[in-house]
Coordinates of C-alpha atoms in Angstrom, one line a residue:
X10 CA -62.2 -33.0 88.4
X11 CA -64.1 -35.6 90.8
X12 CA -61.4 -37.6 92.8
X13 CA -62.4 -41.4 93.3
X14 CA -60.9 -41.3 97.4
X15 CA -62.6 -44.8 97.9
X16 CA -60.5 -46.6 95.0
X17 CA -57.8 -48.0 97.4
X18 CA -60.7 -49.6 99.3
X19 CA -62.1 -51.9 96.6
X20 CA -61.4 -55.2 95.9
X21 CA -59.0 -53.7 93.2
X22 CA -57.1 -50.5 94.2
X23 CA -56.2 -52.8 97.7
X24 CA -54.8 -55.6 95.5
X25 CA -52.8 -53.0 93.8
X26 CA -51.5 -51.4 97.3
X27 CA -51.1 -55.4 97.8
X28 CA -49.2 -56.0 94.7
X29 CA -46.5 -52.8 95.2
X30 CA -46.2 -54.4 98.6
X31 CA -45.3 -58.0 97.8
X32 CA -43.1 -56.5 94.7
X33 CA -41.5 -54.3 97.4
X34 CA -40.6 -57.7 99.7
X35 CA -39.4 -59.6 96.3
X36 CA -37.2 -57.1 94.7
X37 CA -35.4 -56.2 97.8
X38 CA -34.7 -59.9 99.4
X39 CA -32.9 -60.8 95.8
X40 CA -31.4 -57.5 95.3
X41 CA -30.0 -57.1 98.8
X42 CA -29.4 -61.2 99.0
X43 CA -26.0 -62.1 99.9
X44 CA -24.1 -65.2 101.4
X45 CA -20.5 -65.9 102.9
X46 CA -19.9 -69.2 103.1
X47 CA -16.3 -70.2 104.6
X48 CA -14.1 -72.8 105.5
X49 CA -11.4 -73.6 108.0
X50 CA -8.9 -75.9 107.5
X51 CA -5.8 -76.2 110.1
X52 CA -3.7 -78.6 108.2
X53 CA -4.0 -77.4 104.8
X54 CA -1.1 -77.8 102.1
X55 CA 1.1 -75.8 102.1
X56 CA -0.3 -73.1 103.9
X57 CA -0.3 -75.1 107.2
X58 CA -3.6 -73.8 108.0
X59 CA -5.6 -71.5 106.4
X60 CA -8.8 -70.1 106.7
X61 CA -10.8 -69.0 103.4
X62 CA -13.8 -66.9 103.0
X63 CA -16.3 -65.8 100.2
X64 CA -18.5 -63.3 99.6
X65 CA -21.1 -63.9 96.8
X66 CA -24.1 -60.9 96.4
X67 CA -26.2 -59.3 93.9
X68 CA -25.6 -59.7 91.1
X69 CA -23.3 -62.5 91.4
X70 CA -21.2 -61.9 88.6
X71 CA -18.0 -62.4 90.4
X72 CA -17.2 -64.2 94.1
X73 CA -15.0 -62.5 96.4
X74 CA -12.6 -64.4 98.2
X75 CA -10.0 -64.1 101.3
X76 CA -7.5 -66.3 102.8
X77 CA -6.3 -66.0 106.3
X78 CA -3.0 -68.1 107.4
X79 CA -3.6 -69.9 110.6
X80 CA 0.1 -68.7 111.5
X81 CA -0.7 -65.3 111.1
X82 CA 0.7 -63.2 108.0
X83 CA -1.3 -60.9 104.9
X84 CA -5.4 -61.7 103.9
X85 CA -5.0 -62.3 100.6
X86 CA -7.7 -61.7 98.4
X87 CA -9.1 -62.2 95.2
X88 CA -12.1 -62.8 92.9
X89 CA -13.3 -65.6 90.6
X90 CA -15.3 -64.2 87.6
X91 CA -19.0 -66.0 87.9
X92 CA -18.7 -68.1 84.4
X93 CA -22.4 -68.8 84.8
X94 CA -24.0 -66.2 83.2
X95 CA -27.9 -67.4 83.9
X96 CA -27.5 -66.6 87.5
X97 CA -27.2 -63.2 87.1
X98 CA -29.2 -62.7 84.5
X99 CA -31.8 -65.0 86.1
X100 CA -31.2 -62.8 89.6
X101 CA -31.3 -59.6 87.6
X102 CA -34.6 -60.1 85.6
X103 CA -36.6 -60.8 89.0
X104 CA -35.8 -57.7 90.3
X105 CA -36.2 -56.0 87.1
X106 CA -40.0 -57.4 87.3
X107 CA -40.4 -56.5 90.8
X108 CA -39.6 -52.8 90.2
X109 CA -42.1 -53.1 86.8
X110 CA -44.8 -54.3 89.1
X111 CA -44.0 -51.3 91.8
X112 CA -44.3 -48.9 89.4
X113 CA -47.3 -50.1 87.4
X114 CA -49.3 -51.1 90.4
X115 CA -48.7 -47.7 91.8
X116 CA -49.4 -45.5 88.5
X117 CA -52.6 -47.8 87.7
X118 CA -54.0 -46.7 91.5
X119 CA -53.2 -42.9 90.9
X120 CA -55.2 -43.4 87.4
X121 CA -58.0 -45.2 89.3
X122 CA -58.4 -42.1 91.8
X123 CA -58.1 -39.4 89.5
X124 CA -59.7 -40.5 86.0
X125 CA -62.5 -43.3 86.7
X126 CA -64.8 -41.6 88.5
X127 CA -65.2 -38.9 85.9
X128 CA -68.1 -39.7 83.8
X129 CA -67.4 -37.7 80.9
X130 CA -64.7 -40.2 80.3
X131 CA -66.4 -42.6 79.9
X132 CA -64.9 -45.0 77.1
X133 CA -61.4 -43.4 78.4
X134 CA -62.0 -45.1 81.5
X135 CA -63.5 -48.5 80.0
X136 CA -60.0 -48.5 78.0
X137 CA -58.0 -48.1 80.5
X138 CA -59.7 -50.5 82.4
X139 CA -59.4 -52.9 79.7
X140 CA -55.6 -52.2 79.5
X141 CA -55.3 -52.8 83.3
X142 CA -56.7 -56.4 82.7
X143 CA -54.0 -57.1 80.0
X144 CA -51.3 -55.7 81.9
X145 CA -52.5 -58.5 84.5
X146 CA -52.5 -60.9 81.8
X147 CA -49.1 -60.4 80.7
X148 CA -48.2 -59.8 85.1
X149 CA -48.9 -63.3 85.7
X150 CA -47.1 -64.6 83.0
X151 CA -43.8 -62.7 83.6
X152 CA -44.1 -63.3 87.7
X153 CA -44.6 -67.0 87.5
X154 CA -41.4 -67.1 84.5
X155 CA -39.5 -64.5 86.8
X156 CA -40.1 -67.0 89.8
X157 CA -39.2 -70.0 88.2
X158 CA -36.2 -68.7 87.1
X159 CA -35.4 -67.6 90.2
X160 CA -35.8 -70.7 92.1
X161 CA -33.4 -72.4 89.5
X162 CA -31.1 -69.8 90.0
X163 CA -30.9 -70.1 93.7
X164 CA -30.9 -73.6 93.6
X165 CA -27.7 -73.7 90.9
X166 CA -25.9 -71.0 93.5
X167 CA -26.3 -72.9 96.4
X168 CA -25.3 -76.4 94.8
X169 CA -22.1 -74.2 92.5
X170 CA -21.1 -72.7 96.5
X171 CA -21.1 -76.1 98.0
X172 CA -19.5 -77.6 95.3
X173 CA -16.4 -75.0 95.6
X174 CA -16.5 -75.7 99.2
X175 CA -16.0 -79.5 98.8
X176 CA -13.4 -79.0 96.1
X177 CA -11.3 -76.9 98.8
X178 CA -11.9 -79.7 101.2
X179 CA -10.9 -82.9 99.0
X180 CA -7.3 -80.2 97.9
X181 CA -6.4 -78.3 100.3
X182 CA -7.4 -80.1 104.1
X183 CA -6.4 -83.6 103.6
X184 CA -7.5 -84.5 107.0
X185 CA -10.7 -82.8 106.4
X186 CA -12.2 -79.2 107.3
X187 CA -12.5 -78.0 110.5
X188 CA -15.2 -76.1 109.9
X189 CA -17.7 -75.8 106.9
X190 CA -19.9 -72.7 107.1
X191 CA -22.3 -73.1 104.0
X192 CA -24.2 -70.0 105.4
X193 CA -28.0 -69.6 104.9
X194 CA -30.1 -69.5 101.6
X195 CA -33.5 -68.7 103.6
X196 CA -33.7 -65.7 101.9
X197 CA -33.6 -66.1 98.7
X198 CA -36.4 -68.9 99.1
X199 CA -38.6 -66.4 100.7
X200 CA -38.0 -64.3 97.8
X201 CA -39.4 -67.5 95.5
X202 CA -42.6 -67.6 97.4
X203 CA -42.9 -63.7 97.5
X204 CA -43.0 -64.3 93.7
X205 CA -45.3 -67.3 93.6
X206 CA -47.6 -65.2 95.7
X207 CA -47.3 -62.2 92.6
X208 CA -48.5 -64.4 90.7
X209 CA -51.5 -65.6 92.6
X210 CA -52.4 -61.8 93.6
X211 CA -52.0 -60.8 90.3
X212 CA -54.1 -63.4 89.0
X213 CA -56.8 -62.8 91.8
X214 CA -57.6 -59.2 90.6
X215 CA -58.2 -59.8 87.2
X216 CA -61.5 -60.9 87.9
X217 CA -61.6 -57.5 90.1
X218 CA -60.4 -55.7 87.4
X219 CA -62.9 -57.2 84.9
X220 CA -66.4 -56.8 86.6
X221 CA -65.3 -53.0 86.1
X222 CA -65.4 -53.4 82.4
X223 CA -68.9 -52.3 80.4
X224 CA -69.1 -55.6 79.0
X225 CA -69.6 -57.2 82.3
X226 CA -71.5 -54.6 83.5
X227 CA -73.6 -54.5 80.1
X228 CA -73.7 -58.1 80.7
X229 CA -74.7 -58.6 84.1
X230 CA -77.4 -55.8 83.2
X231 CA -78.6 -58.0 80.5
X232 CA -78.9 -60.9 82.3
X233 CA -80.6 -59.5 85.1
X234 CA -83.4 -57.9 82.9
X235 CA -83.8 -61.8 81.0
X236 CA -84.3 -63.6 84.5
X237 CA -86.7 -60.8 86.0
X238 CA -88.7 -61.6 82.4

C-alpha cells in the first residue's frame, strides 16, 4: 500500500491538524472551566459575620456552597441544585462537539495518508473525499450553533452568579458586603472565540477539500483545454 506522508502538509491535512488543535483548546477550557465567586460580610444577620463561598464547574448542575462564621465555629456546607437546565446542557453539547471534531479531524488525516494516494481506489477516494466536504458542511453548522449556545450560556451563568451574590448582599449584610469576589469568566470567553474560530477553519478547508474532488479537477481540466482552444 503507497502511504501519502505529504498529506499533513497540504492545505487540507494541516487544517485538519489545525482543527484537532483548536477543538483540543475548546473542549478543555469549558470542560475544565470553573469559578468561585465569594462574599464577606462582617455584620451579617444573625450570624454576626459570615463569610460564604461557591464553587460552580462543569457541568454546572449543582453550586456548591460554604459558610465560614467570622467568630469562628463549623464550615457549613451545602449545594443548590442548578434549576436551569440549558446551562448544562448548553455547556455539555460544546464539549460534546469538540471531542466529535478531535476525533473526526484526526481519523479523516489517517484516511488521507493511508487510502488517497492509492490509485486503484480511485472512486473510493473521490467518495470519501466527497464525504469529508459534507462532514465540513454539517462542522460548520454545529460549531457556529455549539458557539452560540455557549456564549448564551456563559453569559446567563455569570448574570445567575452575580445575581445570587447581590441577593446575599441586600439579606444578609445590611450595611453592605465587605468584599464581593465575582471571580473571572475570561475563560470561558476564550472558549467562545476558540469556537467561532472552528467555525471559520472549518469553513476555510472546504474549498481545500473540494479542489480534491474529480469534479473540480474534471472541471478545471475542462476549462483549461476550452481557453487553450
Amino acid at each position: 500500500m503507497e502511504i501519502h506522508w505529504r498529506a499533513p502538509l497540504q492545505a487540507k491535512g494541516f487544517l485538519k491538524i489545525v482543527e484537532a488543535i483548536i477543538a483540543i483548546l475548546a473542549l478543555a477550557l469549558v470542560a475544565g472551566f470553573s469559578v468561585n465567586p465569594s462574599i464577606s460580610c462582617p455584620d451579617a444577620v444573625p450570624l454576626f459575620g459570615l463569610n460564604i463561598s461557591y464553587s460552580i464547574k462543569y457541568p454546572f448542575t449543582t453550586i456548591s456552597n460554604s459558610s465560614v462564621p467570622f467568630s469562628g465555629g463549623d464550615v457549613t456546607t451545602g449545594s443548590v441544585s442548578q434549576t436551569d437546565k440549558g446551562i448544562t446542557q448548553g455547556a455539555q453539547f460544546f464539549v460534546a462537539w469538540g471531542s466529535l471534531s478531535l476525533i473526526y479531524a484526526i481519523v479523516a488525516l489517517i484516511v488521507y495518508i493511508f487510502v488517497t494516494a492509492n490509485e486503484k481506489l480511485e472512486k473510493a477516494v473521490d467518495f470519501l473525499v466527497w464525504t469529508d466536504v459534507i462532514f465540513h458542511i454539517v462542522w460548520v453548522i454545529n460549531w457556529f450553533i455549539a458557539s452560540i449556545t455557549w456564549a448564551v450560556v456563559f453569559n446567563h451563568l455569570k448574570n445567575n452568579t452575580n445575581g445570587l451574590l447581590n441577593m446575599i448582599q441586600e439579606d444578609l449584610c445590611p450595611d453592605g458586603a465587605n468584599t464581593i469576589f465575582r471571580d473571572t469568566y475570561v475563560q470561558a470567553a476564550i472558549a467562545t472565540v476558540f469556537g467561532f474560530l472552528s467555525v471559520f477553519v472549518w469553513f476555510v478547508n472546504i474549498f481545500w477539500v473540494v479542489i480534491d474532488t474529480k469534479f473540480y479537477t474534471d472541471w478545471k481540466a475542462q476549462r483549461g483545454g476550452s481557453s487553450s482552444l
